[in-house]
PDB file of C-alpha atoms in Angstrom:
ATOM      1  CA  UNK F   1       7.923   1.154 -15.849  1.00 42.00           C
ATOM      2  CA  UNK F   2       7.526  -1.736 -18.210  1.00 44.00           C
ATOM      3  CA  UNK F   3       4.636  -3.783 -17.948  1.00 44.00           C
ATOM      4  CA  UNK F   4       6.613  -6.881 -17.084  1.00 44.00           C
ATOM      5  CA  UNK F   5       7.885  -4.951 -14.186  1.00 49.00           C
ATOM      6  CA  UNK F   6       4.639  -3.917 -12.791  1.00 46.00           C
ATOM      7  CA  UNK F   7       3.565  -7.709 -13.423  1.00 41.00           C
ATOM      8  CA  UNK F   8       6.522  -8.778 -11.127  1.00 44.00           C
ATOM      9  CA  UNK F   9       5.631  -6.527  -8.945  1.00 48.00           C
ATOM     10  CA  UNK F  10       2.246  -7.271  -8.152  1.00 41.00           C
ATOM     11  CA  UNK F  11       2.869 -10.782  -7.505  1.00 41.00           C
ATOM     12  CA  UNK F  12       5.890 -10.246  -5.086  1.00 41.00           C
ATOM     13  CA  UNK F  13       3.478  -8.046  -2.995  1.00 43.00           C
ATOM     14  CA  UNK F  14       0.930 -10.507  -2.901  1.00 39.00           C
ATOM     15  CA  UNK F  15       3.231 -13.166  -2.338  1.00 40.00           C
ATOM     16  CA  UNK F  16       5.096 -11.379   0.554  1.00 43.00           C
ATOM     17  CA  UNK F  17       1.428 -10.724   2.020  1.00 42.00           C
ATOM     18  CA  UNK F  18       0.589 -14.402   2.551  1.00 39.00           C
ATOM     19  CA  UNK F  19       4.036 -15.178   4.009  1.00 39.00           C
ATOM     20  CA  UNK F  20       4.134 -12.039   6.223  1.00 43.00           C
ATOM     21  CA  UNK F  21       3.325 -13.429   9.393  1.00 39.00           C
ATOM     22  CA  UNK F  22       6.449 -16.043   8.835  1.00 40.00           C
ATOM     23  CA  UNK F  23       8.799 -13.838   6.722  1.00 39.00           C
ATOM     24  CA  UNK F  24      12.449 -13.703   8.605  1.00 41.00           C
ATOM     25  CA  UNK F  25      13.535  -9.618   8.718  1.00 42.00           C
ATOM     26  CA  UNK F  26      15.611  -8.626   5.864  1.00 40.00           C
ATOM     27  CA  UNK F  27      18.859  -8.934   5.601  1.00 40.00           C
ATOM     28  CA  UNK F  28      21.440  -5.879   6.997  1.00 40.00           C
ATOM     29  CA  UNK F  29      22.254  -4.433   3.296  1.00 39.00           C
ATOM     30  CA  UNK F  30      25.930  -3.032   3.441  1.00 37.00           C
ATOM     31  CA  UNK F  31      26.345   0.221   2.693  1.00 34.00           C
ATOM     32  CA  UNK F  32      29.266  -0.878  -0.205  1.00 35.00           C
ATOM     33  CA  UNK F  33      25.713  -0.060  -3.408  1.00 35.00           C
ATOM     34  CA  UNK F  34      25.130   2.882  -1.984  1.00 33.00           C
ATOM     35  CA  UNK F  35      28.705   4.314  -1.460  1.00 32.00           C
ATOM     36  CA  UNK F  36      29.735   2.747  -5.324  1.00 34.00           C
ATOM     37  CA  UNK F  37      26.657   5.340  -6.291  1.00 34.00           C
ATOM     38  CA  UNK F  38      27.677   8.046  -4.074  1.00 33.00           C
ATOM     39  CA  UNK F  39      31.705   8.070  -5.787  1.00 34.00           C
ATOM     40  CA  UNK F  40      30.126   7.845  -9.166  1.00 39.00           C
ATOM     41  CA  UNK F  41      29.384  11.779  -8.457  1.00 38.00           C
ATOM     42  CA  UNK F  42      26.051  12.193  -9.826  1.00 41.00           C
ATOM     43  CA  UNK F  43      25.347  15.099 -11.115  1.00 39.00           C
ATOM     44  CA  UNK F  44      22.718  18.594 -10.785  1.00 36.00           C
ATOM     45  CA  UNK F  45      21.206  19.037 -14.299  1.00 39.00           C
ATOM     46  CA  UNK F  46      21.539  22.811 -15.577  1.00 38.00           C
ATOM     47  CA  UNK F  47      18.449  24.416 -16.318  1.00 38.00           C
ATOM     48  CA  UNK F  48      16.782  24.204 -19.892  1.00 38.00           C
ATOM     49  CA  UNK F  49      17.637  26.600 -22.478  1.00 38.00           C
ATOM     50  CA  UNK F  50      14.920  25.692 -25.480  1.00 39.00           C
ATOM     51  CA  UNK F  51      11.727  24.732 -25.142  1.00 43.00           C
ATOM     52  CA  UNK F  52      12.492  21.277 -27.139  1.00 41.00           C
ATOM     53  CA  UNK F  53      14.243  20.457 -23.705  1.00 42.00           C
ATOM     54  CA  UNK F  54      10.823  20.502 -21.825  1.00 47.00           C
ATOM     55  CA  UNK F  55       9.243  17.959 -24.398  1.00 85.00           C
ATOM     56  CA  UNK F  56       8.735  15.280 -21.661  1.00 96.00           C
ATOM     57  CA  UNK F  57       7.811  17.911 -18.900  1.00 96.00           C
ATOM     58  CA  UNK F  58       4.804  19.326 -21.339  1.00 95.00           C
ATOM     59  CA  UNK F  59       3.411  15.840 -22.301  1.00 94.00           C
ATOM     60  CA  UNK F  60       3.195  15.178 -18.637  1.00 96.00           C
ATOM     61  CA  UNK F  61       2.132  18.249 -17.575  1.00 95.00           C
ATOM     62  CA  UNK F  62       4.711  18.971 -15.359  1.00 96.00           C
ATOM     63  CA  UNK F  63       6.166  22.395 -13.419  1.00 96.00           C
ATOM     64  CA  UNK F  64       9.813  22.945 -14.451  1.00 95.00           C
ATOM     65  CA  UNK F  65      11.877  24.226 -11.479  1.00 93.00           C
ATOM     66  CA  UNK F  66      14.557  26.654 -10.950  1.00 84.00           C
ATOM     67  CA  UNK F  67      16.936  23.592 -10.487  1.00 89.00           C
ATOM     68  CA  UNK F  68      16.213  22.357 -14.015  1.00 93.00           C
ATOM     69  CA  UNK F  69      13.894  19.766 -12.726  1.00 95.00           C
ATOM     70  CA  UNK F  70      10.627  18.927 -13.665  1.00 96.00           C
ATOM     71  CA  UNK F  71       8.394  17.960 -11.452  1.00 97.00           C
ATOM     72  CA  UNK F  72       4.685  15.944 -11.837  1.00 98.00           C
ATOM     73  CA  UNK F  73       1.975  15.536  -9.122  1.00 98.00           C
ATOM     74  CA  UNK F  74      -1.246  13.467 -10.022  1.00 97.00           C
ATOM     75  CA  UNK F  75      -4.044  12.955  -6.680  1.00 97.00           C
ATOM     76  CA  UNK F  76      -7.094  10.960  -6.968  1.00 96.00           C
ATOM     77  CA  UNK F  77      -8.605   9.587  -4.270  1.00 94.00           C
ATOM     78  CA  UNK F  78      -7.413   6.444  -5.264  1.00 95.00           C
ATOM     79  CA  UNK F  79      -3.723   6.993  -6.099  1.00 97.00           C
ATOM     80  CA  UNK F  80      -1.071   9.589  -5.676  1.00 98.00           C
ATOM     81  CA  UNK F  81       1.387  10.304  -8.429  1.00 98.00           C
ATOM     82  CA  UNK F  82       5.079  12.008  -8.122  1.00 98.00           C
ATOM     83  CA  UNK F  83       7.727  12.261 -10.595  1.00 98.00           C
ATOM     84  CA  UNK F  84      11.317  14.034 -10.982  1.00 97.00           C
ATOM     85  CA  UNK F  85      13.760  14.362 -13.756  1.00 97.00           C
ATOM     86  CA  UNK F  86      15.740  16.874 -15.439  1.00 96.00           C
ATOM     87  CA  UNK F  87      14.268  18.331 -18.541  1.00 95.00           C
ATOM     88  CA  UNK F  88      18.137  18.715 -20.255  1.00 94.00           C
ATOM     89  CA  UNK F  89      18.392  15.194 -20.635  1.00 97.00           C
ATOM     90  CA  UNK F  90      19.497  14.776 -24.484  1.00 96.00           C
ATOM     91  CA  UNK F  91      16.914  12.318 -25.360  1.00 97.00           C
ATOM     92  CA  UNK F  92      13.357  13.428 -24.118  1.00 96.00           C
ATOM     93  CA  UNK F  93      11.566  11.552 -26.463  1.00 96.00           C
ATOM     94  CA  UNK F  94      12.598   8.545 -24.892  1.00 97.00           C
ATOM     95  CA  UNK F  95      12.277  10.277 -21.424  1.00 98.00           C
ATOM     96  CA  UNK F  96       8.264  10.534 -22.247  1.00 97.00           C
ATOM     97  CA  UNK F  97       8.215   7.339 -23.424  1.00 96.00           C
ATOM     98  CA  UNK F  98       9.003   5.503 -20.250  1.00 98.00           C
ATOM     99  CA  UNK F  99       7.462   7.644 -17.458  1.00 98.00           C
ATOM    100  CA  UNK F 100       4.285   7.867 -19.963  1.00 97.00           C
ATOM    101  CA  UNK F 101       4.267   4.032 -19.712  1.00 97.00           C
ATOM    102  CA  UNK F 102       4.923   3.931 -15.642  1.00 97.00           C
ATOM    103  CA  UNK F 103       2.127   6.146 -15.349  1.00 98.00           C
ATOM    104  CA  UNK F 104      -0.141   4.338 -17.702  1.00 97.00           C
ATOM    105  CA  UNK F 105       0.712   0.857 -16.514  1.00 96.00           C
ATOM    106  CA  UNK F 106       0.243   1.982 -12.736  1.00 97.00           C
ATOM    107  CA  UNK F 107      -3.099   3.255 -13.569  1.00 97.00           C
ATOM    108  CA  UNK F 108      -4.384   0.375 -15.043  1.00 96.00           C
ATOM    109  CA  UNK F 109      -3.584  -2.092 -12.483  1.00 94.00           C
ATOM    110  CA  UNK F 110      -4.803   0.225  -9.248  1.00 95.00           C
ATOM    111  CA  UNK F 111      -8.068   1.221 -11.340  1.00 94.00           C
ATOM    112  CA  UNK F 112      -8.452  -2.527 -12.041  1.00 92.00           C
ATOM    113  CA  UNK F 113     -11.971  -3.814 -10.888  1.00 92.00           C
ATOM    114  CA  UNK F 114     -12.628  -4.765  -7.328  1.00 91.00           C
ATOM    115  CA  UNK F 115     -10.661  -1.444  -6.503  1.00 91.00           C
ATOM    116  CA  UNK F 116      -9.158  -1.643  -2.921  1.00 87.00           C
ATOM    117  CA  UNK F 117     -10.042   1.608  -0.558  1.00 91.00           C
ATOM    118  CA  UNK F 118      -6.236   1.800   0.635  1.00 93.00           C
ATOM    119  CA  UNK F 119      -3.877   4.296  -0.204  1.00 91.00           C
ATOM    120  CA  UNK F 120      -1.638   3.722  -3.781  1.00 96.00           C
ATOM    121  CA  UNK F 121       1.032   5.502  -4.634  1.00 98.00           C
ATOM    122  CA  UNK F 122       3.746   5.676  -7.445  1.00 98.00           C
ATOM    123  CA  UNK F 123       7.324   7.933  -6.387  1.00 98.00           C
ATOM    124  CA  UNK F 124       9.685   8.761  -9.378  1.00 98.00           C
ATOM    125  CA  UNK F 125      13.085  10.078  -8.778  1.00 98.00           C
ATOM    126  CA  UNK F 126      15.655  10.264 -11.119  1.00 98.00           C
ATOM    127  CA  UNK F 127      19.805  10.500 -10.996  1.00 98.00           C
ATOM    128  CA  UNK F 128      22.165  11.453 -13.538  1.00 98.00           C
ATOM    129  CA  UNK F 129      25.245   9.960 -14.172  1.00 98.00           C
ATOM    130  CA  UNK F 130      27.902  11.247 -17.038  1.00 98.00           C
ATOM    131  CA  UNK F 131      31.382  10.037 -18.347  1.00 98.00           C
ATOM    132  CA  UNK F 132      34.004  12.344 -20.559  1.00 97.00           C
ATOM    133  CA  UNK F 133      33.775  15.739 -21.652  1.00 93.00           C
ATOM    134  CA  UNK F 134      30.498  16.914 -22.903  1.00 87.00           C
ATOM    135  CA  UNK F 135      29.819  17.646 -26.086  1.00 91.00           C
ATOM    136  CA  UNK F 136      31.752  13.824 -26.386  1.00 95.00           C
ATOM    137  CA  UNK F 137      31.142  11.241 -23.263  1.00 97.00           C
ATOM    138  CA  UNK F 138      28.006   9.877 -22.375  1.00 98.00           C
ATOM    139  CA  UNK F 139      25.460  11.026 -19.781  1.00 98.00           C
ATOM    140  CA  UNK F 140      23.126   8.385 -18.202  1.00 98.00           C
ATOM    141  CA  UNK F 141      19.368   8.799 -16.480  1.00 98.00           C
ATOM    142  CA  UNK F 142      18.457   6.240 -13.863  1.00 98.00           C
ATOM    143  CA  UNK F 143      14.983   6.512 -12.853  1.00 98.00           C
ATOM    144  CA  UNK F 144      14.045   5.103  -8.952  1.00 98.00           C
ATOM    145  CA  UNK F 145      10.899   3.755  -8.640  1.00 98.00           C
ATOM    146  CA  UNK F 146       8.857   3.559  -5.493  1.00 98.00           C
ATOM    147  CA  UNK F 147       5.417   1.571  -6.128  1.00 97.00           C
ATOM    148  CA  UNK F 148       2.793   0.874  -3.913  1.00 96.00           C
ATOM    149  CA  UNK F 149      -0.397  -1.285  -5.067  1.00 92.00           C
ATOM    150  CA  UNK F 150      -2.061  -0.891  -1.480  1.00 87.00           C
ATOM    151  CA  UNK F 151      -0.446  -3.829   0.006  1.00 81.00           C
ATOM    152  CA  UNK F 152       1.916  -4.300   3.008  1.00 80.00           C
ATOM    153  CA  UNK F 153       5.410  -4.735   0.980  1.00 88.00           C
ATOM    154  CA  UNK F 154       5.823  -1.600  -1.394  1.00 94.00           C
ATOM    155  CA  UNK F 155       8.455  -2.502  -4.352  1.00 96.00           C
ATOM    156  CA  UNK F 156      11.347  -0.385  -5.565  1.00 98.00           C
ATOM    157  CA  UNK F 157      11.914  -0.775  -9.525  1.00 98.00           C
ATOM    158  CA  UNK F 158      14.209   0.881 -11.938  1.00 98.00           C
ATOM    159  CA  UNK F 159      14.397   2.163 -15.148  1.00 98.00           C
ATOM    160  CA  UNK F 160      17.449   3.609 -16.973  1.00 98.00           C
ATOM    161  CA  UNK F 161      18.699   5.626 -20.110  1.00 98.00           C
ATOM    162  CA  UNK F 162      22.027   6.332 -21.676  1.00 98.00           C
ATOM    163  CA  UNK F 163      22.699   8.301 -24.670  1.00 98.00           C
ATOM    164  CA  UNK F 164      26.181   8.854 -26.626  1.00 98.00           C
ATOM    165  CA  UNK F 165      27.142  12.549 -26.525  1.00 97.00           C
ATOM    166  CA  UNK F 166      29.341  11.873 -29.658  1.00 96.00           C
ATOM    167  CA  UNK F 167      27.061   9.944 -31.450  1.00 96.00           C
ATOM    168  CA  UNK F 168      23.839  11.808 -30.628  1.00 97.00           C
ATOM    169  CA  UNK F 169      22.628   7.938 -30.081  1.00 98.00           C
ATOM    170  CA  UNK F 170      20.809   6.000 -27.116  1.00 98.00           C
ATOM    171  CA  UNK F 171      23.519   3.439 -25.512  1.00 98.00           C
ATOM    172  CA  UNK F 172      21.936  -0.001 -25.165  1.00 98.00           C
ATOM    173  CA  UNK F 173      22.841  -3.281 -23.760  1.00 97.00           C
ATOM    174  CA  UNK F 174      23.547  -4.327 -27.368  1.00 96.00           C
ATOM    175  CA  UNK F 175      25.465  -1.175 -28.098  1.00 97.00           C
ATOM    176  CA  UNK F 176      27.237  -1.186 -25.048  1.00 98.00           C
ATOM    177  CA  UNK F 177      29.129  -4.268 -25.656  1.00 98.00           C
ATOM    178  CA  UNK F 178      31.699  -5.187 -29.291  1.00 97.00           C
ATOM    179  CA  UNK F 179      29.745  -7.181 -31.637  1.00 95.00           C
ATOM    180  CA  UNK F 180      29.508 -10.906 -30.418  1.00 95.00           C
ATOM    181  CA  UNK F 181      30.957 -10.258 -26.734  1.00 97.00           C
ATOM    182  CA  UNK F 182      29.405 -12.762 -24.260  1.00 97.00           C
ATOM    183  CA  UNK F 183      28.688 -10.023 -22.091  1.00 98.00           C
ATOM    184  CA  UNK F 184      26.067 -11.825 -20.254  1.00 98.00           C
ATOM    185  CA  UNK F 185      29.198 -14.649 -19.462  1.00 98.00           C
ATOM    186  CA  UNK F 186      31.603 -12.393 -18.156  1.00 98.00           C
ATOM    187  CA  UNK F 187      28.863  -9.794 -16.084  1.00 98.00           C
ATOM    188  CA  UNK F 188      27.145 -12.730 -14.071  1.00 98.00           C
ATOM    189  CA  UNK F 189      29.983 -14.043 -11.679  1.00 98.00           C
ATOM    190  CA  UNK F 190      30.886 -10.062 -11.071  1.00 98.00           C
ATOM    191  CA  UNK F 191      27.473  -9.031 -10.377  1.00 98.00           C
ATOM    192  CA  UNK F 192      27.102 -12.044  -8.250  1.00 98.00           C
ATOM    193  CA  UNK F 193      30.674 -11.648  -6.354  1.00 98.00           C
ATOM    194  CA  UNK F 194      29.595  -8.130  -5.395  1.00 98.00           C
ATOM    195  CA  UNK F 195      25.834  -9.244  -4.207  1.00 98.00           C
ATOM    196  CA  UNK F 196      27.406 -11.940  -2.298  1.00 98.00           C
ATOM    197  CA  UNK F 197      29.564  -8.968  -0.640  1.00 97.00           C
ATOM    198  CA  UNK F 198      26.474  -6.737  -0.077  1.00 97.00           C
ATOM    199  CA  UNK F 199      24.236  -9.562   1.484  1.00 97.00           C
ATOM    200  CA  UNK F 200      26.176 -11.948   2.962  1.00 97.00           C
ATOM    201  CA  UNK F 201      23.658 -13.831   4.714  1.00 96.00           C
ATOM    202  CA  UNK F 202      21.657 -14.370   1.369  1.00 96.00           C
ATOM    203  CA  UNK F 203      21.812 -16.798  -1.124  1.00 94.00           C
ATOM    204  CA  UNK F 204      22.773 -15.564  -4.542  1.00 97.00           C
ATOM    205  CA  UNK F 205      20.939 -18.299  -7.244  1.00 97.00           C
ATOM    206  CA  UNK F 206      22.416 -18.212 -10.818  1.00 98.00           C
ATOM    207  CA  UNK F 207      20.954 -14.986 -12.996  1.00 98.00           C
ATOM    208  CA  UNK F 208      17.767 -15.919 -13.556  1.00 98.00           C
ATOM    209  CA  UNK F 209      16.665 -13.653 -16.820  1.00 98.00           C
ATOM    210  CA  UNK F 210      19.798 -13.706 -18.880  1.00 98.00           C
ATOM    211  CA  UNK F 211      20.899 -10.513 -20.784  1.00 98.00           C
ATOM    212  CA  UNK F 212      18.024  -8.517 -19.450  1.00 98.00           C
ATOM    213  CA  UNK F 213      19.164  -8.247 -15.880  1.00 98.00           C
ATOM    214  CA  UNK F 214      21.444  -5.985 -17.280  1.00 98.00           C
ATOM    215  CA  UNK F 215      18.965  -3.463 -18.815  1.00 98.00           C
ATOM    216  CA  UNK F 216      19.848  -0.981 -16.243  1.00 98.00           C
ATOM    217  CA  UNK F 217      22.531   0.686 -16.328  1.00 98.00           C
ATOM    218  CA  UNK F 218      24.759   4.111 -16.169  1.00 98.00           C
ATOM    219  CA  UNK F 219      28.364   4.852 -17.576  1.00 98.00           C
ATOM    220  CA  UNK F 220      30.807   6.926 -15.426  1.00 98.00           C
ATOM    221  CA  UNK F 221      34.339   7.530 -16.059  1.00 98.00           C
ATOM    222  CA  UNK F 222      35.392   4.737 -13.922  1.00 98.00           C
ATOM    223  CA  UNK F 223      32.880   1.954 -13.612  1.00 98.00           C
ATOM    224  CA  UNK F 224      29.630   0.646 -15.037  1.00 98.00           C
ATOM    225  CA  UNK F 225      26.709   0.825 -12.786  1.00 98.00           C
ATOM    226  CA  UNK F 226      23.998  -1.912 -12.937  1.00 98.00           C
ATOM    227  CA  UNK F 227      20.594  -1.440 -11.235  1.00 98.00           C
ATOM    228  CA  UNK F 228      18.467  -4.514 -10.333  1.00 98.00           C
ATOM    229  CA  UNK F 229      14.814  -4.262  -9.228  1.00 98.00           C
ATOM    230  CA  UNK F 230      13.279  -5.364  -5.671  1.00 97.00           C
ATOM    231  CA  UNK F 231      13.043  -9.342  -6.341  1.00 97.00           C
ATOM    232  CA  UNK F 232      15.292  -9.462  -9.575  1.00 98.00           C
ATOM    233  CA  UNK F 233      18.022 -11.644  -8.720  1.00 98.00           C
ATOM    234  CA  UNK F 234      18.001 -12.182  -4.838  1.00 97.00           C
ATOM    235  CA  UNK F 235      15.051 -12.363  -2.243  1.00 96.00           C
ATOM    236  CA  UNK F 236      12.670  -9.195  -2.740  1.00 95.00           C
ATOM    237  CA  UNK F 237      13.195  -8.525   1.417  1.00 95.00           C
ATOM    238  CA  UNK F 238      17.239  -7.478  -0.012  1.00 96.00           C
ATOM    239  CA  UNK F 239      15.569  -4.547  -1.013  1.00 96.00           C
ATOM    240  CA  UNK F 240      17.094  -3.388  -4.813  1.00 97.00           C
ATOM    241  CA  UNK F 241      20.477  -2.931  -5.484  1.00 98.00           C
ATOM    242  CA  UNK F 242      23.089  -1.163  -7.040  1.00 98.00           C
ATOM    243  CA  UNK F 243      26.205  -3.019  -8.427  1.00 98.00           C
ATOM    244  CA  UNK F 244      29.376  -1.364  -9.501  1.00 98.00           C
ATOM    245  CA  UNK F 245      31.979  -3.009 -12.221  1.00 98.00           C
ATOM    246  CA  UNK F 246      35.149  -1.264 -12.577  1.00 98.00           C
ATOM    247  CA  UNK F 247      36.012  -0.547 -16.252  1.00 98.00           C
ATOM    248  CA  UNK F 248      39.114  -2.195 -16.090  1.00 97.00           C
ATOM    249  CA  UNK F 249      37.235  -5.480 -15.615  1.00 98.00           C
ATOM    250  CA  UNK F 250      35.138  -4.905 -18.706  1.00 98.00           C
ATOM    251  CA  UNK F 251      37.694  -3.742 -20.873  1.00 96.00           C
ATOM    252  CA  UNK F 252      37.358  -6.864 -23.357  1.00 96.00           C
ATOM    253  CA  UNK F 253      34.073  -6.403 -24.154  1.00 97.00           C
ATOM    254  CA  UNK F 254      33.538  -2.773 -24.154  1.00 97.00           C
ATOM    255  CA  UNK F 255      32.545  -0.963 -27.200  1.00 94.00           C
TER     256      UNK F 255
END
């Protein structure tokens, strides 16, 4: 989790504390996010066949499974730690990288003088996504992440990686789009028709970070998948969300 995130984070939960006596209930979320990740038909990964594959596993001291997962279990008496992820995920340098700097990040701000004596907790899943034919397509990593600073409104963030089969390249925002596509212009009225859909009885603001809403995101055969963080867009009681474009509608600005 990027420090920013964390940052965010923090302050929603402390905000939502002093307005918890007066907060309305959340909002009914529709199930149309979680049926748009459901039909993208993400997938088991297959276990690891070279020990490069574990990279991220062994730097974080993990226990690979028989279902190619890795999984990572930190207790303190001040914080619990859980992670997930498949160790066959193409690029595990950049797998490390981010879960290194959730767990850092985390530990900082929960260690951070006065320390609270409540419990603290950090849950990372993972889901992968793929488009094409392997060895060509793409394959795409979303990490789910459940944080918990010791306050009364835990926060669900995300984090996401996609990587060019083909290529043998990470897929970013700035790579996912041609060369001087407005994507930002032509995402922002889809991604806010569909969260109008999903929460009705919220209002959906303009985008309110640009380009980097957009961070987040996974490539299947027939849509592009965007994940927004607890308090991104909409209210933080929304919960986070899932949005699904169909390809068709991003066509012109593809890569």
């Amino acid at each position: 989790m990027k420090k920013r995130q964390l940052v965010i984070a923090v302050a929603v939960i402390l905000a939502a504390a002093a307005c918890d006596s007066s907060t309305e209930p959340a909002p009914e979320a529709t199930t149309e996010a979680t049926t748009a990740s459901t039909s993208a038909a993400a997938s088991t990964s297959a276990a690891p066949t070279t020990t490069a594959s574990s990279s991220a596993c062994t730097r974080l001291e993990g226990t690979v499974g028989e279902a190619g997962l890795c999984t990572v279990h930190t207790e303190t008496p001040n914080y619990t730690i859980d992670m997930s992820f498949p160790v066959d995920y193409p690029d595990q340098d950049a797998v490390g990288q981010v879960l290194t700097s959730q767990r850092d990040e985390f530990i900082a701000l929960v260690e951070e003088p006065p320390v609270r004596d409540v419990p603290k907790a950090l849950d990372i899943k993972s889901q992968t996504f793929r488009s094409g034919t392997p060895p060509s397509g793409t394959e795409s990593l979303v990490f789910e992440e459940y944080v918990n600073f010791g306050g009364a409104h835990p926060v669900t963030n995300y984090d996401a990686l996609s990587f060019d089969l083909g290529k043998k390249a990470p897929i970013t925002f700035e790579t996912l789009f041609k060369p001087g596509a407005d994507a930002v212009a032509v995402l922002d009225p889809l991604v806010a028709a569909d969260l109008e859909k999903q929460f009705p009885s919220v209002t959906v603001g303009d985008n309110p970070v640009g380009a980097d809403m957009y961070n987040n995101f996974a490539l299947t055969d027939d849509a592009v998948l965007f994940f927004l963080s607890q308090g991104q867009w909409i209210i933080s009681a929304a919960g986070p969300q899932t949005v699904s474009i169909p390809r068709a509608e991003l066509a012109s600005i593809l890569s």
